[in-house]
Every structure is written in structure tokens, then in C-alpha cells.
Short mmCIF file of C-alpha atoms in Angstrom, two decimals:
data_model
loop_
_atom_site.label_atom_id
_atom_site.label_comp_id
_atom_site.label_asym_id
_atom_site.label_seq_id
_atom_site.Cartn_x
_atom_site.Cartn_y
_atom_site.Cartn_z
CA MET I 279 97.00 69.91 49.71
CA LYS I 280 94.70 71.77 47.29
CA LYS I 281 95.53 74.93 49.09
CA LEU I 282 99.15 74.43 48.83
CA LEU I 283 99.07 73.65 45.11
CA VAL I 284 97.14 76.77 44.56
CA VAL I 285 99.77 78.90 46.17
CA MET I 286 102.56 77.22 44.50
CA LEU I 287 101.05 77.93 41.18
CA MET I 288 100.72 81.61 42.13
CA GLY I 289 104.54 81.67 42.23
CA GLY I 290 107.43 82.45 44.65
CA ILE I 291 106.41 85.74 46.02
CA ALA I 292 103.10 84.15 47.08
CA LEU I 293 104.99 81.20 48.71
CA GLU I 294 107.34 83.60 50.43
CA ALA I 295 104.51 85.56 51.91
CA MET I 296 102.79 82.41 53.07
CA THR I 297 105.92 81.15 54.82
CA TYR I 298 106.42 84.76 56.46
CA ALA I 299 102.89 84.74 57.76
CA GLY I 300 103.16 81.30 59.02
CA SER I 301 106.20 81.79 61.22
CA VAL I 302 106.96 84.87 63.25
CA THR I 303 109.43 85.59 66.03
CA LEU I 304 108.23 88.20 68.63
CA ASN I 305 110.92 89.80 70.63
CA LEU I 306 109.28 90.62 73.98
CA TYR I 307 111.19 92.75 76.37
CA ASN I 308 110.10 92.80 80.18
CA CYS I 309 111.32 95.55 82.33
CA ALA I 310 108.44 95.17 84.85
CA GLY I 311 109.17 91.86 86.64
CA TYR I 312 106.23 89.59 87.64
CA GLU I 313 107.92 86.79 85.60
CA SER I 314 105.84 84.25 87.48
CA PHE I 315 102.89 85.53 85.31
CA TYR I 316 104.40 86.64 82.06
CA ALA I 317 107.03 84.17 81.49
CA ALA I 318 105.72 81.14 83.37
CA GLU I 319 102.16 81.44 82.53
CA VAL I 320 101.04 83.74 79.63
CA ILE I 321 103.96 83.10 77.21
CA PRO I 322 103.46 79.33 77.13
CA ALA I 323 99.76 79.62 76.81
CA PHE I 324 100.02 82.12 74.04
CA GLU I 325 102.42 80.02 72.10
CA LYS I 326 100.09 77.01 72.51
CA ALA I 327 97.26 79.15 71.12
CA PHE I 328 99.24 80.62 68.27
CA PRO I 329 101.85 78.01 67.22
CA ASN I 330 103.07 79.97 64.28
CA ILE I 331 104.36 82.78 66.78
CA LYS I 332 107.64 82.20 68.87
CA ILE I 333 108.34 84.45 71.83
CA ASN I 334 111.93 85.64 72.32
CA TYR I 335 111.61 86.78 75.79
CA VAL I 336 114.19 89.17 77.22
CA ARG I 337 114.37 90.32 80.75
CA THR I 338 116.20 93.69 81.33
CA SER I 339 116.02 96.96 83.28
CA TRP I 340 114.35 99.88 82.01
CA PRO I 341 117.54 102.11 81.84
CA GLU I 342 119.34 99.42 79.66
CA LEU I 343 116.14 99.36 77.46
CA PHE I 344 116.16 103.19 77.10
CA SER I 345 119.87 103.20 76.15
CA LYS I 346 119.08 100.65 73.55
CA PHE I 347 116.24 102.59 72.18
CA LYS I 348 118.54 105.59 71.86
CA VAL I 349 121.07 103.35 69.81
CA LEU I 350 118.17 101.96 67.56
CA GLU I 351 117.12 105.55 66.94
CA GLU I 352 120.68 106.77 65.94
CA VAL I 353 121.34 103.91 63.47
CA GLY I 354 117.88 104.37 61.84
CA LYS I 355 116.32 101.10 63.18
CA LEU I 356 113.08 102.65 64.32
CA GLU I 357 112.21 103.64 60.69
CA PRO I 358 109.35 101.80 59.30
CA GLY I 359 109.98 98.11 59.04
CA LYS I 360 113.65 98.22 60.19
CA ASN I 361 113.04 97.48 63.81
CA ASP I 362 113.97 93.73 63.97
CA GLU I 363 115.24 94.08 67.70
CA VAL I 364 112.53 95.19 70.01
CA HIS I 365 108.84 94.29 69.08
CA LEU I 366 106.79 94.58 72.38
CA VAL I 367 107.70 96.12 75.79
CA ILE I 368 106.35 95.51 79.22
CA LEU I 369 107.11 98.34 81.60
CA GLY I 370 105.99 99.45 85.18
CA GLY I 371 103.79 102.52 85.44
CA ALA I 372 106.48 104.67 87.50
CA VAL I 373 108.83 104.58 84.40
CA ILE I 374 106.69 103.93 81.14
CA GLY I 375 105.95 107.72 80.83
CA ASN I 376 109.65 108.28 79.85
CA PHE I 377 109.15 105.95 76.83
CA LEU I 378 105.94 106.89 75.38
CA PRO I 379 106.52 110.17 73.64
CA LYS I 380 109.28 108.85 71.38
CA TYR I 381 109.50 104.91 71.61
CA ALA I 382 105.85 104.01 71.43
CA VAL I 383 103.19 104.05 68.37
CA LYS I 384 99.77 104.65 68.96
CA LEU I 385 97.65 101.76 69.56
CA LEU I 386 94.13 103.07 70.09
CA PRO I 387 92.01 103.92 68.53
CA ASN I 388 94.23 103.01 65.41
CA HIS I 389 93.99 99.28 66.13
CA GLU I 390 90.97 98.95 68.46
CA GLU I 391 89.57 96.24 66.23
CA LYS I 392 92.56 93.96 67.08
CA LEU I 393 92.35 94.80 70.86
CA PRO I 394 88.71 94.24 71.69
CA ASN I 395 89.68 92.96 75.14
CA VAL I 396 90.79 96.47 76.24
CA GLU I 397 87.27 97.16 76.91
CA GLU I 398 87.18 94.62 79.68
CA LEU I 399 89.70 96.62 81.72
CA ILE I 400 88.70 97.97 85.23
CA GLY I 401 88.06 101.74 85.58
CA ILE I 402 91.53 102.66 86.82
CA ALA I 403 93.18 100.77 84.01
CA LYS I 404 91.28 102.41 81.39
CA GLU I 405 92.31 105.75 83.00
CA TYR I 406 95.84 104.86 82.43
CA VAL I 407 95.18 103.84 78.84
CA GLN I 408 93.78 107.31 78.26
CA ALA I 409 96.43 109.11 80.01
CA TRP I 410 99.04 107.28 77.99
CA GLU I 411 96.95 108.56 74.79
CA GLY I 412 96.37 105.07 73.57
CA LYS I 413 100.08 104.27 73.19
CA ALA I 414 100.16 101.68 75.80
CA ILE I 415 97.75 99.11 77.18
CA VAL I 416 97.40 98.05 80.88
CA CYS I 417 97.92 94.41 81.55
CA HIS I 418 98.40 94.11 85.42
CA VAL I 419 97.80 96.62 88.37
CA ASP I 420 98.79 96.46 91.92
CA TYR I 421 97.66 99.05 94.35
CA TYR I 422 99.56 101.33 96.81
CA PRO I 423 100.14 102.12 99.65
CA LEU I 424 98.48 100.06 102.30
CA LEU I 425 99.94 99.93 105.70
CA LEU I 426 101.16 96.55 106.83
CA ARG I 427 100.44 96.17 110.54
CA ASN I 428 101.65 93.67 113.36
CA SER I 429 98.21 93.40 114.97
CA ASP I 430 99.80 91.73 117.98
CA ARG I 431 101.80 94.92 118.85
CA VAL I 432 99.30 97.42 117.20
CA PRO I 433 96.01 96.08 117.59
CA GLU I 434 93.92 99.25 116.38
CA PRO I 435 93.87 99.89 112.56
CA PHE I 436 95.13 103.28 111.36
CA VAL I 437 92.16 105.38 109.96
CA ASN I 438 93.80 108.65 109.23
CA VAL I 439 97.16 110.24 108.96
CA GLU I 440 97.03 112.15 112.27
CA GLN I 441 96.55 108.93 114.17
CA LEU I 442 99.40 107.22 112.33
CA LYS I 443 101.70 110.21 113.08
CA GLU I 444 100.92 110.21 116.76
CA TRP I 445 101.53 106.44 116.96
CA ILE I 446 105.02 106.93 115.06
CA LYS I 447 106.08 109.48 117.67
CA ALA I 448 104.95 107.23 120.52
CA ASN I 449 106.88 104.45 119.09
CA PRO I 450 110.32 105.28 117.93
CA GLY I 451 111.91 103.19 115.48
CA ARG I 452 108.79 100.89 114.86
CA PHE I 453 107.77 102.49 111.52
CA MET I 454 109.91 102.47 108.27
CA TYR I 455 109.44 103.25 104.78
CA GLY I 456 111.99 103.17 101.93
CA ARG I 457 113.76 106.24 100.22
CA PRO I 458 111.17 107.29 97.67
CA ALA I 459 113.47 107.23 94.69
CA ARG I 460 114.15 103.66 95.18
CA SER I 461 110.81 102.19 96.48
CA GLY I 462 107.47 102.04 95.29
CA PRO I 463 105.71 101.69 98.60
CA GLY I 464 108.06 104.50 99.90
CA ARG I 465 107.04 106.89 97.18
CA THR I 466 103.31 106.09 97.30
CA PHE I 467 103.42 106.59 100.96
CA ILE I 468 104.26 110.19 100.85
CA TRP I 469 101.84 110.71 98.02
CA GLY I 470 99.32 109.07 100.18
CA ILE I 471 100.07 111.77 102.91
CA ALA I 472 99.73 114.33 100.39
CA ALA I 473 96.42 113.44 99.33
CA ALA I 474 95.11 113.02 102.90
CA LEU I 475 96.41 116.53 103.62
CA SER I 476 94.32 117.78 100.55
CA GLU I 477 97.73 118.69 98.65
CA ASP I 478 98.40 117.55 95.15
CA PRO I 479 100.84 114.52 94.88
CA SER I 480 101.81 115.99 91.43
CA THR I 481 103.01 119.29 92.85
CA PRO I 482 105.45 118.34 95.54
CA GLU I 483 107.24 121.76 95.09
CA GLU I 484 103.96 123.30 96.42
CA TRP I 485 103.55 121.18 99.35
CA VAL I 486 103.51 122.65 102.86
CA LYS I 487 101.57 120.47 105.14
CA THR I 488 103.01 117.28 103.52
CA TRP I 489 106.76 118.18 104.11
CA ALA I 490 105.94 119.58 107.53
CA TYR I 491 104.38 116.06 108.35
CA LEU I 492 107.26 114.04 106.81
CA LYS I 493 109.81 116.35 108.89
CA GLU I 494 107.83 115.76 112.05
CA ILE I 495 107.83 112.09 111.96
CA SER I 496 111.48 111.86 110.66
CA PRO I 497 113.29 111.79 113.87
CA TYR I 498 111.20 108.78 115.06
CA ILE I 499 112.30 106.73 111.97
CA LYS I 500 115.58 104.94 112.42
CA THR I 501 116.58 104.60 108.91
CA TYR I 502 115.25 105.01 105.37
CA PRO I 503 116.35 101.95 103.41
CA SER I 504 117.40 102.29 99.69
CA GLY I 505 114.70 99.86 98.35
CA THR I 506 111.67 97.97 99.75
CA GLY I 507 113.32 94.64 100.50
CA PRO I 508 114.94 95.86 103.81
CA THR I 509 111.68 97.21 105.17
CA ILE I 510 110.01 93.85 104.50
CA ASN I 511 112.91 92.06 106.02
CA ALA I 512 112.62 94.29 109.13
CA PHE I 513 109.00 93.80 109.32
CA ALA I 514 109.41 89.86 108.98
CA MET I 515 111.95 89.80 111.76
CA GLY I 516 109.96 92.01 114.20
CA GLU I 517 112.21 94.85 114.07
CA VAL I 518 109.46 97.30 112.97
CA ASP I 519 105.62 96.93 113.47
CA VAL I 520 104.19 99.02 110.59
CA ILE I 521 105.46 99.53 106.77
CA PRO I 522 103.82 100.68 103.50
CA LEU I 523 103.40 98.03 101.05
CA GLY I 524 101.46 97.13 97.83
CA LEU I 525 98.19 95.07 98.07
CA GLY I 526 99.41 92.25 95.84
CA TRP I 527 102.99 92.13 97.26
CA GLN I 528 101.48 91.83 100.81
CA ALA I 529 99.32 88.88 99.50
CA GLU I 530 102.34 87.01 97.94
CA LEU I 531 104.31 87.50 101.21
CA LYS I 532 101.47 85.89 103.14
CA HIS I 533 100.94 83.17 100.63
CA TRP I 534 104.73 82.16 100.94
CA TRP I 535 104.69 82.56 104.66
CA THR I 536 107.22 85.44 104.68
CA ILE I 537 105.04 87.04 106.99
CA PRO I 538 102.13 85.59 108.86
CA PRO I 539 98.86 85.16 106.90
CA GLU I 540 96.90 86.96 109.66
CA THR I 541 99.01 90.18 109.27
CA ALA I 542 96.74 93.16 109.35
CA VAL I 543 96.23 95.38 106.30
CA ASP I 544 94.99 98.99 106.71
CA LEU I 545 93.53 100.68 103.46
CA SER I 546 91.60 103.77 104.87
CA TRP I 547 94.58 105.59 106.52
CA SER I 548 94.71 107.58 103.25
CA PRO I 549 91.64 108.64 101.18
CA VAL I 550 93.12 107.17 97.87
CA MET I 551 95.15 104.31 96.75
CA PHE I 552 97.38 104.67 93.48
CA GLY I 553 97.01 101.97 91.02
CA ASP I 554 100.41 101.18 89.82
CA PRO I 555 100.29 99.28 86.49
CA HIS I 556 102.24 97.36 84.07
CA GLY I 557 101.69 98.70 80.53
CA MET I 558 102.49 97.02 77.05
CA PHE I 559 103.61 99.02 74.07
CA ILE I 560 105.02 98.55 70.50
CA PRO I 561 107.98 100.69 69.50
CA PRO I 562 108.28 102.27 66.16
CA GLY I 563 109.64 100.43 63.17
CA VAL I 564 108.30 97.01 64.00
CA PRO I 565 107.75 94.90 60.58
CA THR I 566 104.19 93.89 59.90
CA GLY I 567 104.26 90.25 60.85
CA ALA I 568 105.62 91.01 64.28
CA PHE I 569 103.49 94.10 64.82
CA GLU I 570 100.49 91.79 64.30
CA ALA I 571 101.80 89.19 66.62
CA ALA I 572 102.34 91.94 69.17
CA LEU I 573 98.68 93.03 68.91
CA LYS I 574 97.83 89.30 69.40
CA PHE I 575 99.85 89.06 72.42
CA ILE I 576 98.48 92.16 74.19
CA ASN I 577 94.75 91.11 73.46
CA PHE I 578 95.67 87.45 74.63
CA THR I 579 96.96 88.99 77.95
CA LEU I 580 93.59 90.66 78.59
CA GLU I 581 91.53 87.43 77.92
CA ALA I 582 89.53 86.45 80.97
CA GLU I 583 91.28 83.06 81.05
CA THR I 584 94.79 84.77 80.86
CA GLN I 585 93.84 87.13 83.52
CA ALA I 586 92.55 84.23 85.58
CA MET I 587 96.07 82.87 85.67
CA MET I 588 96.85 85.42 88.46
CA GLY I 589 94.63 83.33 90.80
CA PRO I 590 97.42 80.83 91.84
CA LEU I 591 99.75 83.91 92.05
CA VAL I 592 97.25 85.56 94.64
CA HIS I 593 96.88 88.82 92.48
CA TYR I 594 93.89 90.64 91.62
CA PRO I 595 93.36 90.68 87.59
CA ALA I 596 93.03 93.97 85.58
CA THR I 597 89.49 92.75 84.50
CA LEU I 598 86.34 91.70 86.29
CA ALA I 599 86.05 88.97 83.73
CA GLY I 600 89.45 87.48 84.85
CA TRP I 601 88.23 87.43 88.49
CA GLU I 602 84.84 85.65 87.24
CA ALA I 603 86.86 83.25 85.21
CA MET I 604 89.15 82.28 88.30
CA HIS I 605 88.63 79.05 90.03
CA GLU I 606 86.55 79.66 93.16
CA LYS I 607 89.40 78.17 95.26
CA TYR I 608 91.72 81.11 94.21
CA GLN I 609 88.91 83.68 94.76
CA VAL I 610 88.49 82.48 98.18
CA ALA I 611 92.25 82.39 98.75
CA ILE I 612 92.83 85.85 97.54
CA THR I 613 89.73 87.34 99.40
CA LYS I 614 91.37 86.00 102.45
CA LEU I 615 94.78 87.35 101.79
CA MET I 616 93.43 90.65 100.42
CA GLY I 617 90.75 91.15 103.16
CA ARG I 618 88.11 91.65 100.67
CA SER I 619 86.98 90.14 97.25
CA PHE I 620 87.89 92.04 93.86
CA PRO I 621 84.62 93.37 93.38
CA GLU I 622 84.26 94.46 97.06
CA PHE I 623 87.78 96.14 96.75
CA LEU I 624 86.76 98.08 93.68
CA ALA I 625 83.70 99.26 95.23
CA GLU I 626 85.40 100.23 98.50
CA VAL I 627 88.44 102.20 97.44
CA GLU I 628 89.14 105.56 95.63
CA PHE I 629 91.79 105.12 93.03
CA ASP I 630 94.25 107.74 91.60
CA LEU I 631 96.82 107.73 88.82
CA LEU I 632 100.55 107.90 89.64
CA PRO I 633 101.97 111.43 89.29
CA PRO I 634 103.67 112.09 85.93
CA PRO I 635 107.25 111.34 85.36
CA GLU I 636 108.58 115.01 85.93
CA ALA I 637 106.65 115.18 89.25
CA MET I 638 108.00 111.89 90.38
CA ILE I 639 111.48 113.12 89.80
CA ARG I 640 110.71 116.26 91.75
CA THR I 641 109.39 114.48 94.61
CA TYR I 642 112.48 112.33 94.78
CA ASP I 643 114.71 115.27 94.57
CA LEU I 644 112.99 117.26 97.09
CA TRP I 645 112.55 114.20 99.58
CA ASP I 646 116.24 113.62 99.42
CA GLU I 647 116.98 117.30 100.01
CA ARG I 648 114.52 118.03 102.62
CA ILE I 649 114.19 114.77 104.50
CA GLY I 650 116.85 112.37 103.57
CA ALA I 651 119.79 114.67 103.76
CA LEU I 652 118.72 116.09 107.21
CA HIS I 653 117.60 112.87 108.88
CA GLU I 654 118.68 112.34 112.31
CA TYR I 655 117.27 109.64 114.43
CA LYS I 656 116.32 110.75 118.01
CA GLY I 657 114.63 107.67 119.21
CA GLY I 658 117.39 106.28 121.37
#
């Protein structure tokens, strides 16, 4: 009561500022999916921790959001204080690079005092933050590409790309990957091939051995689906025996019995795995109240207890502190589904960043031209 009286005596401007500071709506746009984490877990916990901040959650696609930003830019809504529409964005690592040059403000080191939990990120996540020049913060990472293997039909693990190639040729129609432009596992599979053959995943126009490899196995692949879902369905139905997939993705499929929990996972067929992150960024023009709320949300997402919410969702967190904060039963379950604990995984695997956006587009175009357009299945 005493505090309220003082503010009232200070006049209407102070009272208005108090009201503004006490109630903020944060417009959060999610183009990355994983709503079981962001919408179902993080947002309710955040609103409970910060009852003066209300999240207006919008699920959309990245092309729709990119078009929206163009319109906001044209009408001057990205000018300081005028952006009352998009305050915070979550995007996948394959597309976030298209937004950062024009549609994201610099968060680090400018606001590092408001984002202390960034220091808790694992190594590959910090590398992304650095590559993004501090304009976006990693909040989740999955890892690609592993090989999902039906161990009843394919008992021996794949330990290199030559072994994989010979198996594909000896077993026509039993291996499948999605068209790279439409499939995360599909694109990271061919980048994994390039890395294994000592060619740079970021320069597909210079590949020699990689294109030769992909052309050699192509006649033994029945189809290249336009997406990952059909490859999972084919694997689950026993139509194929091996597909590339993400580590967290396969854990979810096992957890929900889409595929048998004992399905084998091969990581060592390629020398690297690509960290595929989700990043959060704040666009230009966000008013002060919403900007401060966005910083709070980013930092909250990296709290150990928040990252530990990935436990029931059977995903590795983006911080070791998140793993340590997880209930032991979730650590045990994830270790079983992944084949290794999170600390063991980090120690065992060499990680790389996804290629930059322009290299991704060149990869898709060249694959469509050199592999997809010329595909002819000869397996009978």
C-alpha cells in the first residue's frame, strides 16, 4: 500500500510506467516445431515464473514468417519501438541463416548480462551462437545423420561409407533417403558422405568423390521420397532395412513404439555428426517491455530445470546442467533409447556445423540435377 501511494503521488506518468512494466504480452513465433517442448512445457512454466508476462504463441512456417517480415519492413514496423507484431522467433538451423542478416538484432555481447545461461550451452551450441554473430541463441539441438538399422536383417553395424555402399548394392531397394531439399536426414546424409570422403560439405560444386558415390548407389535405391515421413513409414513397415535419421527423432519413434525399441543405431559410419539446432532471435523494432520479456524467455529456456523438461520427451538437452537436473529415470530411459548417456555422447562424437544457407541451396539444386533427375532404379 505504501509503495502504491508513493507512485500515485508521483503522477500519472509514473503510474502508467508501472502499469506497462507490470503487464507485457510477448508475441512468440515458432517455425521450428517441437511444440511438445515449447508450447506444452516451457511456456506454461515461464508464465508461472513470470506472471506479469503473457505469451501469445503463434505456430507458423518459416516462408510465411519471412514474407511477414518483408511486409513489416515495407511499412516501417521494424523501426525502433514500432514492432508490435513479432517479438521473439524460434527457427531451425537449416533456415535461420536466411533471417539473421536483416531481421535479427545482436544479443551478444550487447545483452550478455541478461543471458547468463548461454554460458551453460554445450560446445556445438556455442559454436552456432558464434557463427550467428550473437544474433541468435541455441535452445535445442538434435544430431544427424545416424543410420537406423533393422538388426534382424542387417546384424552388422556400418562403420564406414564403403561398407554401406557395398551393402546397398548387394541389397537393392532396402535403403532409402529423402530428397535433400525436403528432408533433414536426407541432406545431412549426403553431407556425412562428403565428410567421410574428405570433401567439404559446404562446397558441393567441388565434390568429385561424393557425387560419384551417390551416383553409384542411386540405381539400387527404389525412390527418393519428398520428405522424411515416408522413409520412416517404409522402415516401420519393413519395406526397407536402413534409413538415415536424427538421434532425438529415432528416440521418440522408439519411445512411442513406432519402431521397436531395440532398433539398432549406427553413428560411426561417418566421421562427424551435424548438430541441427533451434535458435531464438529478437527482430528489430521490438518495444522495450517486450524486448526485456524476450530476453527473460531466452534465458529461462536455458535454465537447467527447463532443459531437464526434455527428459520425458526423450531428447538430449542443450546443456549438461539440464542433463544433471533430469530425474534419474529419464536419464536411464534416454540412455537406453540413444545407446549412450549424454556425457558419453558428447565425448564420443565429433560434431560439425550445418553448411551455410547458400551452400545448402547449391546442394539441393545439384542433387536434383545430378541424382534426382537421372534416377533410374535397376533393382528389379
